[in-house]
Amino acid sequence: MKKPGSLLKRVSLLMGIGLLTASNSGCVLLGDFLKMAFIGSAFFGTTPAIPVSPYYSELIEDTYKKEERYDKVPILDPVEGEHAPLFCQDPPSPDEVMMAMPNETSGGWSFLAETNRNNVRIVVEPIVDRMDDCRFYPMVGPARLHHCHYKCTVYYDKVIRSDWPVPFHHKDESIQVVYIDHDHLIRCAGPQSTGFQ
């Protein structure tokens, strides 16, 4: 049977040898990392480097992508004659439909709790296509609002899977309906301007 004091002596001896070896080996990773982080923060005028999870950086990228592509109302110039926009010409893309759906697949842990959508089929139906009368819009001027509303039905297999602590696999055929508006403004064509008089 070992004495309690001998175990304490061994642990303290090993810690002392480890500290002496680490300080004399030229390994100063932590100190140099902190030094370079503060030098970089002084140069760039920001905080030291902070690691960010890929999940959060992807959320930020998706927010900017959605704002740039889908959240702005386009303002079109008037087109007269045979090429006038009489009906909606741009149905929602599959990417837009999937971004409009509730996000049930994020936040899971790999091999612990995963939710996937497999065999996705999208059916897009126009439900509203009408043009309002010409009226004045602030920061746009006289324009007509073209209403384009779509009903998007998404058929998919929802797969819920977990491998630990109790392995299970559940597959369910699901249907979700998403309504998407593609309203846009078309400037009203006024009389031809002949220049300044």
Coordinates of C-alpha atoms in Angstrom, one line a residue:
M1 CA 0.0 0.0 0.0
K2 CA 1.3 3.4 -1.0
K3 CA 1.4 6.3 1.4
P4 CA -0.8 9.4 0.6
G5 CA 2.3 11.6 0.7
S6 CA 4.2 9.7 -1.9
L7 CA 1.4 10.2 -4.5
L8 CA 1.5 14.0 -3.8
K9 CA 5.2 14.0 -4.2
R10 CA 5.1 12.2 -7.5
V11 CA 2.4 14.5 -8.9
S12 CA 4.3 17.6 -7.8
L13 CA 7.6 16.3 -9.2
L14 CA 5.9 15.6 -12.6
M15 CA 4.3 19.0 -12.7
G16 CA 7.7 20.7 -11.9
I17 CA 9.5 18.7 -14.6
G18 CA 6.7 19.6 -17.1
L19 CA 6.9 23.3 -16.3
L20 CA 10.7 23.3 -16.6
T21 CA 10.6 21.4 -19.9
A22 CA 7.9 23.6 -21.4
S23 CA 9.6 26.9 -20.5
N24 CA 13.1 25.8 -21.7
S25 CA 11.9 24.1 -25.0
G26 CA 11.3 27.3 -26.9
C27 CA 7.5 26.6 -26.9
V28 CA 5.8 29.9 -26.2
L29 CA 2.6 29.4 -28.3
L30 CA 0.1 30.9 -25.8
G31 CA 2.3 34.0 -25.0
D32 CA 3.1 34.7 -28.6
F33 CA -0.5 34.2 -29.7
L34 CA -1.7 36.7 -27.2
K35 CA 1.0 39.1 -28.1
M36 CA 0.2 38.9 -31.8
A37 CA -3.5 39.2 -31.2
F38 CA -3.1 42.4 -29.3
I39 CA -0.6 43.8 -31.9
G40 CA -3.2 42.9 -34.7
S41 CA -6.0 44.5 -32.7
A42 CA -4.0 47.7 -32.3
F43 CA -3.3 47.8 -36.1
F44 CA -6.8 47.0 -37.2
G45 CA -8.6 48.9 -34.4
T46 CA -10.7 45.9 -33.4
T47 CA -10.7 43.3 -30.6
P48 CA -8.3 40.4 -30.7
A49 CA -9.1 37.5 -32.8
I50 CA -12.3 35.7 -31.6
P51 CA -13.1 32.3 -33.0
V52 CA -16.6 32.2 -34.5
S53 CA -18.6 29.0 -35.0
P54 CA -19.3 28.2 -38.7
Y55 CA -23.0 27.9 -37.8
Y56 CA -23.2 31.6 -36.8
S57 CA -21.2 32.8 -39.8
E58 CA -23.5 30.9 -42.1
L59 CA -26.5 32.5 -40.4
I60 CA -25.0 35.9 -41.2
E61 CA -24.2 35.0 -44.8
D62 CA -27.8 33.7 -45.3
T63 CA -29.3 36.9 -43.8
Y64 CA -27.3 39.1 -46.3
K65 CA -28.1 36.8 -49.2
K66 CA -31.8 36.9 -48.4
E67 CA -31.8 40.7 -48.1
E68 CA -29.9 41.2 -51.3
R69 CA -31.9 38.7 -53.5
Y70 CA -35.4 38.5 -52.1
D71 CA -36.3 41.3 -49.6
K72 CA -36.1 44.3 -52.0
V73 CA -38.9 45.5 -54.2
P74 CA -37.7 46.1 -57.8
I75 CA -38.7 49.3 -59.6
L76 CA -39.0 48.7 -63.3
D77 CA -39.1 51.2 -66.1
P78 CA -42.3 51.5 -68.2
V79 CA -42.4 49.2 -71.2
E80 CA -45.1 50.1 -73.8
G81 CA -46.4 48.2 -76.8
E82 CA -46.1 44.5 -77.4
H83 CA -43.5 44.0 -74.8
A84 CA -45.5 45.4 -71.9
P85 CA -45.5 43.2 -68.8
L86 CA -49.0 41.9 -68.7
F87 CA -48.4 39.0 -66.5
C88 CA -45.9 37.8 -63.8
Q89 CA -42.8 36.4 -65.5
D90 CA -40.6 35.4 -62.6
P91 CA -41.9 32.5 -60.4
P92 CA -40.0 31.8 -57.2
S93 CA -36.8 29.9 -57.5
P94 CA -36.3 26.6 -55.5
D95 CA -33.7 28.4 -53.4
E96 CA -36.2 31.2 -52.5
V97 CA -38.9 28.6 -51.6
M98 CA -36.5 26.7 -49.4
M99 CA -35.4 29.9 -47.6
A100 CA -39.0 30.9 -47.0
M101 CA -39.8 27.5 -45.3
P102 CA -39.4 27.2 -41.5
N103 CA -36.0 26.0 -40.7
E104 CA -36.5 22.6 -38.9
T105 CA -33.1 21.2 -39.9
S106 CA -30.7 23.5 -38.1
G107 CA -29.5 23.3 -34.6
G108 CA -29.1 19.5 -34.6
W109 CA -25.9 17.7 -33.4
S110 CA -24.3 15.3 -35.8
F111 CA -25.0 11.7 -34.8
L112 CA -27.0 12.8 -31.8
A113 CA -30.1 14.5 -33.3
E114 CA -30.3 15.2 -37.1
T115 CA -33.3 16.3 -39.2
N116 CA -33.0 16.2 -43.0
R117 CA -35.3 16.8 -45.9
N118 CA -35.0 14.3 -48.7
N119 CA -36.7 13.9 -52.1
V120 CA -37.9 17.5 -52.2
R121 CA -40.5 18.3 -54.9
I122 CA -41.8 21.9 -55.3
V123 CA -45.0 22.8 -57.1
V124 CA -45.5 26.5 -57.8
E125 CA -48.9 27.9 -58.6
P126 CA -49.7 31.6 -59.4
I127 CA -52.7 32.7 -57.3
V128 CA -52.8 36.6 -57.8
D129 CA -51.7 38.5 -60.9
R130 CA -53.1 42.0 -61.1
M131 CA -52.0 45.6 -61.7
D132 CA -53.0 48.5 -59.6
D133 CA -53.7 52.0 -61.0
C134 CA -51.0 54.6 -61.3
R135 CA -50.4 56.4 -58.0
F136 CA -47.5 58.4 -56.4
Y137 CA -45.0 56.4 -54.2
P138 CA -42.5 58.3 -52.1
M139 CA -38.9 58.1 -53.3
V140 CA -40.2 56.4 -56.5
G141 CA -42.7 58.8 -58.1
P142 CA -45.7 57.8 -60.1
A143 CA -45.8 54.1 -60.5
R144 CA -48.1 51.1 -60.7
L145 CA -47.9 48.1 -58.3
H146 CA -47.9 44.8 -60.0
H147 CA -49.1 42.1 -57.6
C148 CA -47.6 38.6 -58.2
H149 CA -48.5 36.1 -55.4
Y150 CA -47.6 32.4 -55.6
K151 CA -48.6 29.3 -53.6
C152 CA -45.6 26.9 -53.3
T153 CA -46.4 23.4 -52.1
V154 CA -43.3 21.5 -51.0
Y155 CA -43.4 17.7 -50.8
Y156 CA -40.5 16.0 -49.0
D157 CA -39.5 13.1 -46.8
K158 CA -38.6 14.3 -43.3
V159 CA -36.0 12.1 -41.8
I160 CA -35.2 12.3 -38.1
R161 CA -32.2 10.2 -37.1
S162 CA -30.2 9.7 -33.9
D163 CA -27.3 7.2 -33.3
W164 CA -26.7 7.8 -29.6
P165 CA -27.8 7.0 -26.8
V166 CA -30.7 5.1 -28.4
P167 CA -30.3 4.6 -32.1
F168 CA -33.5 5.3 -34.1
H169 CA -34.5 6.4 -37.6
H170 CA -37.9 7.9 -38.5
K171 CA -39.1 8.8 -42.0
D172 CA -42.3 10.8 -42.6
E173 CA -43.8 12.1 -45.8
S174 CA -44.5 15.8 -45.2
I175 CA -46.2 18.6 -47.1
Q176 CA -45.7 22.3 -46.4
V177 CA -47.3 25.3 -48.2
V178 CA -45.4 28.6 -48.5
Y179 CA -46.9 31.8 -49.9
I180 CA -44.4 34.1 -51.7
D181 CA -45.1 37.6 -53.0
H182 CA -43.2 39.0 -56.0
D183 CA -44.8 42.4 -56.0
H184 CA -42.9 45.1 -58.0
L185 CA -43.4 48.6 -59.1
I186 CA -43.6 49.8 -62.7
R187 CA -43.1 53.5 -63.3
C188 CA -46.0 55.2 -65.1
A189 CA -45.2 56.4 -68.6
G190 CA -45.8 60.1 -68.8
P191 CA -45.8 62.4 -71.8
Q192 CA -42.7 62.6 -73.9
S193 CA -40.4 65.3 -72.7
T194 CA -39.1 67.5 -75.5
G195 CA -36.4 69.2 -73.4
F196 CA -36.2 72.5 -71.6
Q197 CA -38.1 75.5 -73.1

